[in-house]
Coordinates of C-alpha atoms in Angstrom, one line a residue:
Chain A
M79 CA 24.4 8.9 19.4
N80 CA 26.7 10.3 22.2
G81 CA 25.6 10.6 25.6
P82 CA 22.1 9.0 27.4
P83 CA 19.4 9.1 24.5
F84 CA 16.7 12.0 24.1
R85 CA 13.2 11.1 25.0
I86 CA 10.8 12.1 22.9
L87 CA 6.9 12.1 21.8
V88 CA 5.8 11.5 19.2
A89 CA 1.5 11.9 19.1
K90 CA -1.3 11.9 16.8
L91 CA -3.3 14.5 17.9
G92 CA -7.0 14.9 17.3
L93 CA -9.6 12.8 15.3
D94 CA -7.3 10.8 12.8
G95 CA -6.8 7.7 12.0
H96 CA -4.1 8.2 9.6
D97 CA -0.8 6.8 11.6
R98 CA 1.0 5.5 9.4
G99 CA 3.7 8.6 8.6
A100 CA 3.6 8.3 12.6
K101 CA 4.5 4.9 13.0
V102 CA 7.3 5.3 10.3
I103 CA 8.8 8.5 12.4
A104 CA 8.5 6.7 15.5
R105 CA 10.6 3.6 14.0
G106 CA 13.6 5.9 11.9
L107 CA 13.8 8.2 15.3
R108 CA 14.0 4.7 17.2
D109 CA 17.2 3.7 14.9
R110 CA 18.8 6.6 14.7
G111 CA 19.1 5.9 18.7
F112 CA 16.1 7.9 20.1
E113 CA 13.8 6.9 22.9
V114 CA 10.4 7.1 21.2
I115 CA 7.0 7.7 23.2
Y116 CA 4.1 6.8 21.0
T117 CA 0.5 7.7 21.8
G118 CA -1.5 5.7 19.5
I119 CA -4.3 7.8 18.0
R120 CA -7.2 10.0 18.7
Q121 CA -5.4 12.3 21.2
T122 CA -6.6 15.1 22.7
P123 CA -4.6 18.3 23.4
A124 CA -5.0 17.4 27.3
M125 CA -3.9 13.9 26.3
V126 CA -0.7 15.0 24.8
A127 CA 0.0 17.3 26.9
R128 CA -0.3 15.3 30.1
A129 CA 2.3 12.5 28.4
A130 CA 4.8 15.1 27.5
L131 CA 4.8 16.3 31.1
Q132 CA 5.2 12.9 32.7
E133 CA 7.7 11.4 30.3
D134 CA 9.2 14.3 30.6
V135 CA 10.8 14.6 26.8
D136 CA 12.9 16.3 25.0
L137 CA 10.9 17.7 22.4
L138 CA 7.6 16.8 21.0
A139 CA 6.6 15.6 17.4
I140 CA 3.1 16.1 16.5
S141 CA 1.8 14.4 13.5
I142 CA -1.6 15.7 11.7
L143 CA -3.7 14.9 8.8
S144 CA -7.2 16.2 9.6
G145 CA -6.7 19.7 8.9
A146 CA -7.3 20.5 12.5
H147 CA -3.9 21.9 13.4
N148 CA -5.3 25.4 13.2
T149 CA -7.3 24.9 16.4
L150 CA -5.5 22.2 18.1
V151 CA -2.1 22.7 17.9
P152 CA -2.1 26.1 19.3
R153 CA -3.9 24.3 22.5
V154 CA -1.2 21.6 23.0
I155 CA 1.4 24.5 23.2
N156 CA -0.7 26.8 25.7
L157 CA -1.1 23.4 27.9
L158 CA 3.1 22.8 27.8
R159 CA 3.4 26.4 28.8
E160 CA 0.9 25.9 31.7
Q161 CA 2.8 23.0 32.7
G162 CA 6.2 24.4 33.1
Q163 CA 7.4 23.1 29.5
A164 CA 7.8 26.0 27.5
D165 CA 11.2 25.0 26.4
V166 CA 10.0 21.6 24.9
P167 CA 10.2 22.2 21.0
V168 CA 7.2 21.0 19.1
L169 CA 7.9 19.8 15.7
L170 CA 4.9 19.6 14.0
G171 CA 4.8 16.8 10.5
G172 CA 1.5 15.6 8.2
I173 CA -0.3 18.1 5.7
I174 CA 0.3 21.7 6.9
P175 CA -0.9 24.0 4.2
E176 CA 2.2 27.0 3.1
V177 CA -1.0 29.9 3.9
D178 CA -1.3 28.3 7.9
R179 CA 2.1 27.4 8.3
P180 CA 2.8 30.9 9.1
A181 CA 0.2 31.0 12.3
M182 CA 1.6 27.7 13.1
R183 CA 5.4 29.3 13.7
A184 CA 3.6 32.1 15.0
A185 CA 1.9 30.1 17.8
G186 CA 5.5 28.1 19.1
V187 CA 5.9 25.1 16.6
A188 CA 10.0 25.1 15.8
E189 CA 9.8 23.7 12.5
I190 CA 6.4 21.9 10.2
F191 CA 8.1 18.9 8.0
G192 CA 5.7 17.8 4.9
P193 CA 5.4 14.7 2.7
G194 CA 8.9 13.6 1.5
T195 CA 10.9 14.5 4.1
T196 CA 13.2 11.5 4.8
I197 CA 14.0 10.2 8.0
G198 CA 17.6 11.2 8.0
E199 CA 16.0 14.8 8.1
T200 CA 14.4 14.9 10.4
A201 CA 16.9 13.2 13.1
D202 CA 19.4 15.6 12.5
W203 CA 17.6 18.5 12.9
I204 CA 16.1 17.2 16.1
L205 CA 20.0 17.0 17.5
A206 CA 20.6 20.2 16.4
A207 CA 17.4 21.6 17.8
L208 CA 18.6 19.6 21.2
G209 CA 22.4 21.1 20.8
R210 CA 24.0 17.6 20.1
D211 CA 25.1 17.5 16.5
E212 CA 26.7 14.5 15.4
Chain B
M89 CA 2.0 24.1 41.1
T90 CA 5.0 24.2 38.3
A91 CA 8.7 24.0 39.0
P92 CA 11.0 26.7 36.9
A93 CA 12.7 25.7 34.1
G94 CA 16.1 26.2 35.1
P95 CA 19.2 23.7 37.4
M96 CA 17.1 22.9 40.3
S97 CA 18.6 21.7 43.9
P98 CA 18.1 17.9 44.7
E99 CA 16.4 19.1 48.3
H100 CA 14.5 21.8 46.2
L101 CA 13.4 19.1 43.9
A102 CA 12.5 16.4 46.1
E103 CA 10.8 18.6 48.5
R104 CA 8.3 19.7 45.2
L105 CA 7.7 16.3 44.1
R106 CA 6.9 15.1 47.5
N107 CA 4.2 18.3 47.3
G108 CA 2.7 17.0 44.2
D109 CA 4.4 18.1 41.3
M110 CA 4.2 16.5 38.5
R111 CA 6.8 18.2 36.5
S112 CA 9.7 18.1 39.4
L113 CA 8.7 14.2 39.5
A114 CA 8.7 13.8 35.8
R115 CA 12.3 15.4 36.3
A116 CA 13.6 13.3 39.1
L117 CA 12.8 10.1 37.0
T118 CA 15.2 11.5 34.6
W119 CA 17.8 12.6 36.8
V120 CA 18.2 8.9 38.3
E121 CA 17.8 7.6 34.5
R122 CA 20.7 10.2 33.1
R123 CA 22.3 9.8 36.5
A124 CA 22.5 13.2 36.4
D125 CA 25.6 14.6 39.2
S126 CA 23.5 14.9 42.0
F127 CA 20.7 12.0 42.1
E128 CA 22.4 10.4 44.4
T129 CA 22.0 13.1 47.1
L130 CA 18.7 12.9 45.9
L131 CA 17.5 9.7 46.4
G132 CA 19.8 10.1 50.1
V133 CA 17.3 12.9 50.9
L134 CA 13.6 10.7 49.5
L135 CA 15.0 7.6 51.0
P136 CA 13.8 8.2 54.6
H137 CA 10.2 9.1 53.1
T138 CA 10.0 5.5 51.2
G139 CA 8.8 2.0 51.9
Q140 CA 5.2 3.2 52.1
A141 CA 4.0 1.1 48.7
Q142 CA 3.7 -2.2 47.7
L143 CA 5.3 -2.2 44.0
V144 CA 3.8 -5.0 42.3
G145 CA 5.2 -6.6 39.6
V146 CA 3.4 -7.0 35.9
S147 CA 4.7 -9.6 33.3
G148 CA 3.9 -11.9 31.0
P149 CA 4.6 -12.7 26.7
P150 CA 4.3 -10.2 24.4
G151 CA 0.1 -9.4 23.5
A152 CA -0.8 -11.1 26.4
G153 CA -2.3 -7.9 27.7
K154 CA 0.0 -6.7 30.0
S155 CA -0.6 -2.7 29.2
T156 CA -4.6 -3.0 29.0
L157 CA -4.8 -4.8 32.1
I158 CA -2.6 -2.6 34.1
S159 CA -4.7 0.5 32.9
R160 CA -7.4 -1.5 34.2
L161 CA -6.1 -1.7 37.4
A162 CA -4.5 2.2 37.6
E163 CA -8.4 3.0 36.8
Q164 CA -9.7 1.5 39.7
Y165 CA -6.9 2.3 42.0
G166 CA -7.3 5.9 40.9
A167 CA -10.7 6.7 42.3
V168 CA -9.4 6.4 45.6
Q169 CA -5.6 6.5 46.2
R170 CA -3.0 7.9 43.9
V171 CA -0.8 5.1 41.4
A172 CA 1.8 5.0 39.1
I173 CA 2.7 2.5 36.1
L174 CA 6.3 2.1 35.5
S175 CA 6.2 0.5 31.9
V176 CA 9.3 -1.2 30.4
D177 CA 10.0 -2.2 26.7
P178 CA 13.1 -3.0 25.1
T179 CA 15.9 -1.3 23.7
S180 CA 17.6 -1.7 20.3
V181 CA 21.3 -3.5 20.4
V182 CA 21.2 -2.4 17.3
S183 CA 20.6 1.1 17.5
G184 CA 20.5 2.1 21.5
G185 CA 17.0 3.9 20.6
A186 CA 13.8 2.3 21.5
L187 CA 9.9 2.3 20.5
L188 CA 8.3 2.9 23.8
G189 CA 4.2 1.9 23.0
D190 CA 2.5 0.4 26.3
R191 CA 0.9 4.1 26.7
I192 CA -1.0 4.0 23.6
R193 CA -3.0 1.6 26.4
M194 CA -2.9 4.7 29.0
T195 CA -3.5 7.9 27.8
D196 CA -7.2 7.8 28.9
V197 CA -6.4 6.8 32.1
S198 CA -3.1 9.1 32.2
L199 CA -6.0 12.2 32.7
T200 CA -6.7 10.9 36.3
D201 CA -4.5 13.5 38.1
N202 CA -4.6 10.4 40.5
V203 CA -2.3 8.1 37.9
F204 CA 1.1 8.6 37.4
V205 CA 2.4 6.9 33.8
R206 CA 6.0 6.7 32.8
S207 CA 7.7 4.8 30.3
V208 CA 11.3 3.5 30.7
A209 CA 13.8 1.6 28.1
T210 CA 15.3 -1.3 29.3
R211 CA 18.6 0.9 28.1
G212 CA 20.8 -2.9 27.7
R213 CA 20.0 -4.8 30.9
A214 CA 18.7 -8.6 30.3
G215 CA 16.0 -9.5 32.9
G216 CA 13.2 -7.7 31.8
L217 CA 14.0 -4.1 33.7
S218 CA 16.4 -1.2 33.7
L219 CA 18.7 -0.1 35.9
A220 CA 16.9 2.8 36.7
C221 CA 14.1 1.1 37.5
W222 CA 14.9 0.8 40.9
D223 CA 15.6 4.3 42.2
Q224 CA 12.4 5.3 39.8
A225 CA 10.3 3.0 42.0
L226 CA 12.2 4.8 45.1
I227 CA 10.9 8.1 44.0
L228 CA 7.5 7.4 42.7
D229 CA 7.2 5.6 46.6
A230 CA 8.9 9.1 48.1
A231 CA 5.9 11.0 46.4
G232 CA 3.0 9.1 48.1
Y233 CA 2.0 6.6 44.7
D234 CA 0.7 3.4 46.1
P235 CA 0.8 0.7 44.2
I236 CA 3.3 1.0 42.2
L237 CA 2.5 -0.9 39.4
I238 CA 6.0 -2.3 37.1
E239 CA 5.2 -3.8 33.5
T240 CA 8.2 -5.5 32.6
V241 CA 9.2 -5.8 29.2
G242 CA 6.9 -8.4 27.2
A243 CA 8.5 -12.0 28.8
G244 CA 8.4 -15.2 30.0
Q245 CA 10.8 -17.3 30.5
G246 CA 14.1 -16.1 31.5
E247 CA 13.3 -12.5 32.5
T248 CA 12.8 -13.1 36.3
E249 CA 14.6 -9.5 37.3
V250 CA 11.1 -7.8 38.6
R251 CA 10.8 -10.6 41.0
Y252 CA 13.7 -9.2 43.1
L253 CA 12.5 -5.9 43.2
A254 CA 8.8 -6.0 43.7
D255 CA 6.9 -7.2 46.4
T256 CA 4.2 -8.6 44.6
T257 CA 4.5 -10.5 41.2
V258 CA 1.6 -10.4 38.4
Q259 CA 2.2 -13.3 36.1
V260 CA -0.1 -12.4 33.3
E261 CA -0.7 -15.3 30.4
A262 CA -3.0 -15.6 27.8
P263 CA -4.8 -18.8 26.3
G264 CA -3.6 -20.0 22.9
L265 CA -0.1 -19.5 23.6
G266 CA 1.8 -23.1 23.1
D267 CA 0.6 -26.2 24.8
H268 CA 1.2 -28.1 28.1
V269 CA 5.1 -28.4 27.8
Q270 CA 5.6 -24.6 28.1
A271 CA 3.9 -24.2 31.6
L272 CA 6.6 -27.2 32.5
K273 CA 9.5 -25.4 32.1
A274 CA 11.0 -22.1 34.5
G275 CA 10.0 -18.8 34.4
M276 CA 8.0 -17.1 36.0
L277 CA 5.3 -18.7 36.6
E278 CA 6.9 -20.4 39.2
V279 CA 8.3 -17.3 40.9
S280 CA 5.3 -15.0 40.7
D281 CA 2.3 -14.7 43.4
I282 CA -0.6 -14.7 41.5
V283 CA -1.2 -15.7 37.6
V284 CA -3.7 -14.1 35.8
V285 CA -5.2 -15.8 32.2
N286 CA -5.8 -13.1 30.7
K287 CA -8.8 -12.8 27.3
A288 CA -11.0 -14.9 29.3
D289 CA -13.3 -14.3 26.9
R290 CA -11.0 -16.7 24.3
P291 CA -12.8 -20.2 24.1
D292 CA -9.5 -22.1 25.9
S293 CA -9.3 -19.6 28.3
A294 CA -10.8 -22.0 31.5
R295 CA -8.4 -24.8 30.2
T296 CA -5.4 -22.7 29.8
A297 CA -5.9 -21.7 33.4
A298 CA -7.0 -25.7 34.3
R299 CA -3.2 -26.2 33.0
I300 CA -1.5 -23.6 34.4
R301 CA -3.1 -25.2 37.4
H302 CA -2.4 -28.6 37.4
T303 CA 1.5 -27.1 36.5
L304 CA 1.3 -25.5 40.2
A305 CA -0.2 -28.0 41.9
L306 CA 2.6 -30.5 40.8
G307 CA 5.4 -28.2 42.0
M308 CA 3.7 -28.8 45.2
E309 CA 3.7 -32.2 45.3
T310 CA 7.2 -32.8 44.1
G311 CA 8.2 -30.9 47.3
L312 CA 9.5 -28.0 44.9
A313 CA 6.7 -25.5 45.7
P314 CA 6.7 -22.6 43.2
H315 CA 7.4 -20.2 46.0
A316 CA 11.0 -22.3 47.2
F317 CA 12.7 -18.6 45.8
H318 CA 16.1 -19.3 45.9
G319 CA 16.6 -21.1 49.0
Q320 CA 14.3 -18.9 51.1
A321 CA 11.5 -20.1 53.3
N322 CA 8.5 -22.1 51.3
D323 CA 5.8 -19.2 50.9
T324 CA 3.1 -21.9 50.5
E325 CA 4.3 -23.1 53.6
R326 CA 3.8 -20.0 55.1
G327 CA 0.2 -19.7 53.6
W328 CA 0.2 -18.0 50.4
V329 CA -1.1 -20.6 47.4
Q330 CA -0.5 -18.9 44.3
P331 CA -4.4 -17.9 42.7
V332 CA -4.9 -18.2 39.2
L333 CA -7.8 -16.0 37.7
L334 CA -9.4 -15.4 34.5
T335 CA -9.2 -11.8 33.3
D336 CA -11.3 -9.8 30.7
A337 CA -9.2 -6.9 30.6
L338 CA -10.9 -5.2 27.4
A339 CA -14.4 -5.8 29.0
G340 CA -12.8 -5.1 32.1
T341 CA -14.2 -8.3 33.8
G342 CA -12.1 -9.9 36.7
I343 CA -10.2 -6.8 37.6
D344 CA -12.1 -6.4 40.8
E345 CA -10.6 -10.3 42.5
L346 CA -7.3 -9.8 41.0
Q347 CA -7.2 -5.8 43.1
A348 CA -8.3 -8.2 45.8
Q349 CA -5.8 -10.5 45.4
I350 CA -2.7 -8.5 45.3
A351 CA -4.1 -6.5 48.6
E352 CA -4.3 -9.9 49.8
H353 CA -0.7 -10.7 49.2
R354 CA 0.2 -7.4 50.9
D355 CA -1.6 -8.3 54.2
W356 CA 0.3 -11.4 54.0
L357 CA 3.3 -10.1 53.6
C358 CA 3.5 -8.8 56.7
A359 CA 1.4 -11.0 59.0
S360 CA 3.8 -14.1 58.0
G361 CA 6.7 -11.8 57.9
A362 CA 7.7 -12.7 54.7
R363 CA 8.3 -9.3 53.9
W364 CA 11.5 -9.5 55.7
D365 CA 12.9 -11.9 52.7
T366 CA 11.5 -9.5 50.3
E367 CA 13.4 -6.5 51.7
H368 CA 16.4 -8.9 51.8
R369 CA 15.8 -10.1 48.7
R370 CA 16.0 -6.5 47.2
A371 CA 18.2 -4.9 49.4
A372 CA 21.1 -7.4 48.3
R373 CA 20.0 -7.8 44.3
L374 CA 20.4 -3.6 43.8
L375 CA 23.5 -4.0 45.6
N376 CA 24.7 -6.5 43.1
L377 CA 23.7 -5.1 40.3
L378 CA 25.5 -1.7 41.1
V379 CA 28.8 -3.6 42.9
D380 CA 28.5 -5.4 39.8
Q381 CA 28.3 -2.5 37.1
G382 CA 31.4 -0.5 38.6
W383 CA 32.9 -4.1 38.9
Q384 CA 32.9 -4.4 35.0
S385 CA 34.2 -1.2 34.2
R386 CA 37.7 -2.1 36.3
R387 CA 37.4 -5.8 35.0
R388 CA 38.0 -4.7 32.4
A389 CA 41.0 -2.7 32.6
M390 CA 42.2 -5.5 34.7
L391 CA 41.7 -7.8 31.7
E392 CA 43.7 -6.1 29.4
A393 CA 46.5 -6.2 31.5
A394 CA 46.6 -10.0 31.8
G395 CA 47.0 -9.9 28.2
W396 CA 43.4 -10.3 27.3
N397 CA 43.8 -9.6 23.4
D398 CA 46.4 -12.2 23.2
V399 CA 44.6 -14.7 25.0
V400 CA 41.4 -14.0 22.8
K401 CA 43.5 -14.5 19.7
T402 CA 44.9 -17.9 20.6
V403 CA 41.2 -19.5 21.5
A404 CA 40.2 -18.0 18.5
D405 CA 43.2 -20.3 16.7
R406 CA 42.2 -23.0 18.7
Q407 CA 45.7 -23.1 20.2
Q408 CA 44.3 -23.2 23.9
E409 CA 41.3 -24.7 25.4
P410 CA 38.8 -21.9 26.6
H411 CA 38.6 -23.2 29.8
A412 CA 42.2 -23.2 30.8
A413 CA 42.4 -20.1 29.1
A414 CA 39.9 -18.4 31.2
R415 CA 41.3 -19.8 34.5
R416 CA 45.1 -18.8 33.3
L417 CA 44.2 -15.3 32.9
L418 CA 42.3 -15.5 36.1
Q419 CA 45.5 -16.3 37.8
R420 CA 47.3 -13.7 36.4
V421 CA 44.4 -10.7 37.0
F422 CA 44.6 -12.0 40.9
G423 CA 47.6 -12.9 41.6
D424 CA 46.5 -16.5 42.7
G425 CA 45.9 -20.3 42.2
S426 CA 41.8 -18.7 41.7
K427 CA 40.1 -21.5 40.2
G428 CA 37.6 -19.5 38.5

């Protein structure tokens, strides 16, 4: 990566202990030169937004497999807006049914990555979104 | 109160963060880390408002419980005052990326408005801290956070850099990490102000604490007291004897005592005059780091002009003895009889 590394928050949102995907993404992005702050599991929207604020992250990647995304993800995005971070892109990963995706995008999610997405695809998308194509 | 997203003058940013705006504080910490255009102006504007906070370095081997201990401490401080945490994790030498995971133990406590947690990657620096930490501690100080708890990378035997930055250093050990000889080697143990043996619920914790006390006492007997740090006056003679405390960070046991010892060390620094040594040591170290940084980028050009690549080849081919080759390179650079 050219220039200083981007700072990315990888967050496990809600009552969901399935964190292998989040850990694989966190490690994979680290290997692509990102600085990844990992929150650990069972985070509330307030905890995730507070971490995004204090860490001044360039991008927020939320992993959620519990099915609670319709409730929790808009809450996080609203908190980001309230704290002056409306410009921070939000990525969603995990199990997000096709039928829910339009609502997630309408709520402000920039991109949704489901099972089978490679680290490379994710990293390339992030670099393009943050304006640093390689 | 939140800052607008656009560019901001350093004066404006300084004012906002001093008024308690977390977004501005977080951005300022990024500015100095990325060496943004006006970061020096920002630090200059903030400088008159610094010097209040106690910088507390917390070091220790990976898995000793530093993050958990710090989150407990922050919880206690946070009930009555504003407290900041700078938590350092290593940058990968292969990718330049980093996985910053200390926050996992701190997301609860970071919801308190009095507690500010920031994760930092070392970005290529050895010694357990990043270069930006020095500036970031200054900014947190100006923003009114006190104390500032600085967690080094998992460390113990070589990572003594935090001793220069911090007013007070806490070395966290845990039972079951090596034999008595480990405690006899050099390292943070001999330059820390307070020693904590965490995981006090483990059966061998009392024995670990006893071994550490024994080692520290040996240092005093041989006249090389643990605090005879780089030739400065001996802390033990001035009245500070390293306490060795037992804590169980998960259960929250022993945290009161640790907090009390940190306060006591601060009082002692002021009363004994050792505070001046600390300030002086910190200033000299930071200047050294910054001058070195500039020096190294010039050094490369100077050495290349002196025939660096050819000399490397002759040494690699075993045609030249390396010490003599280095001396000749230096002579060519400085044009004198420098012995290097």
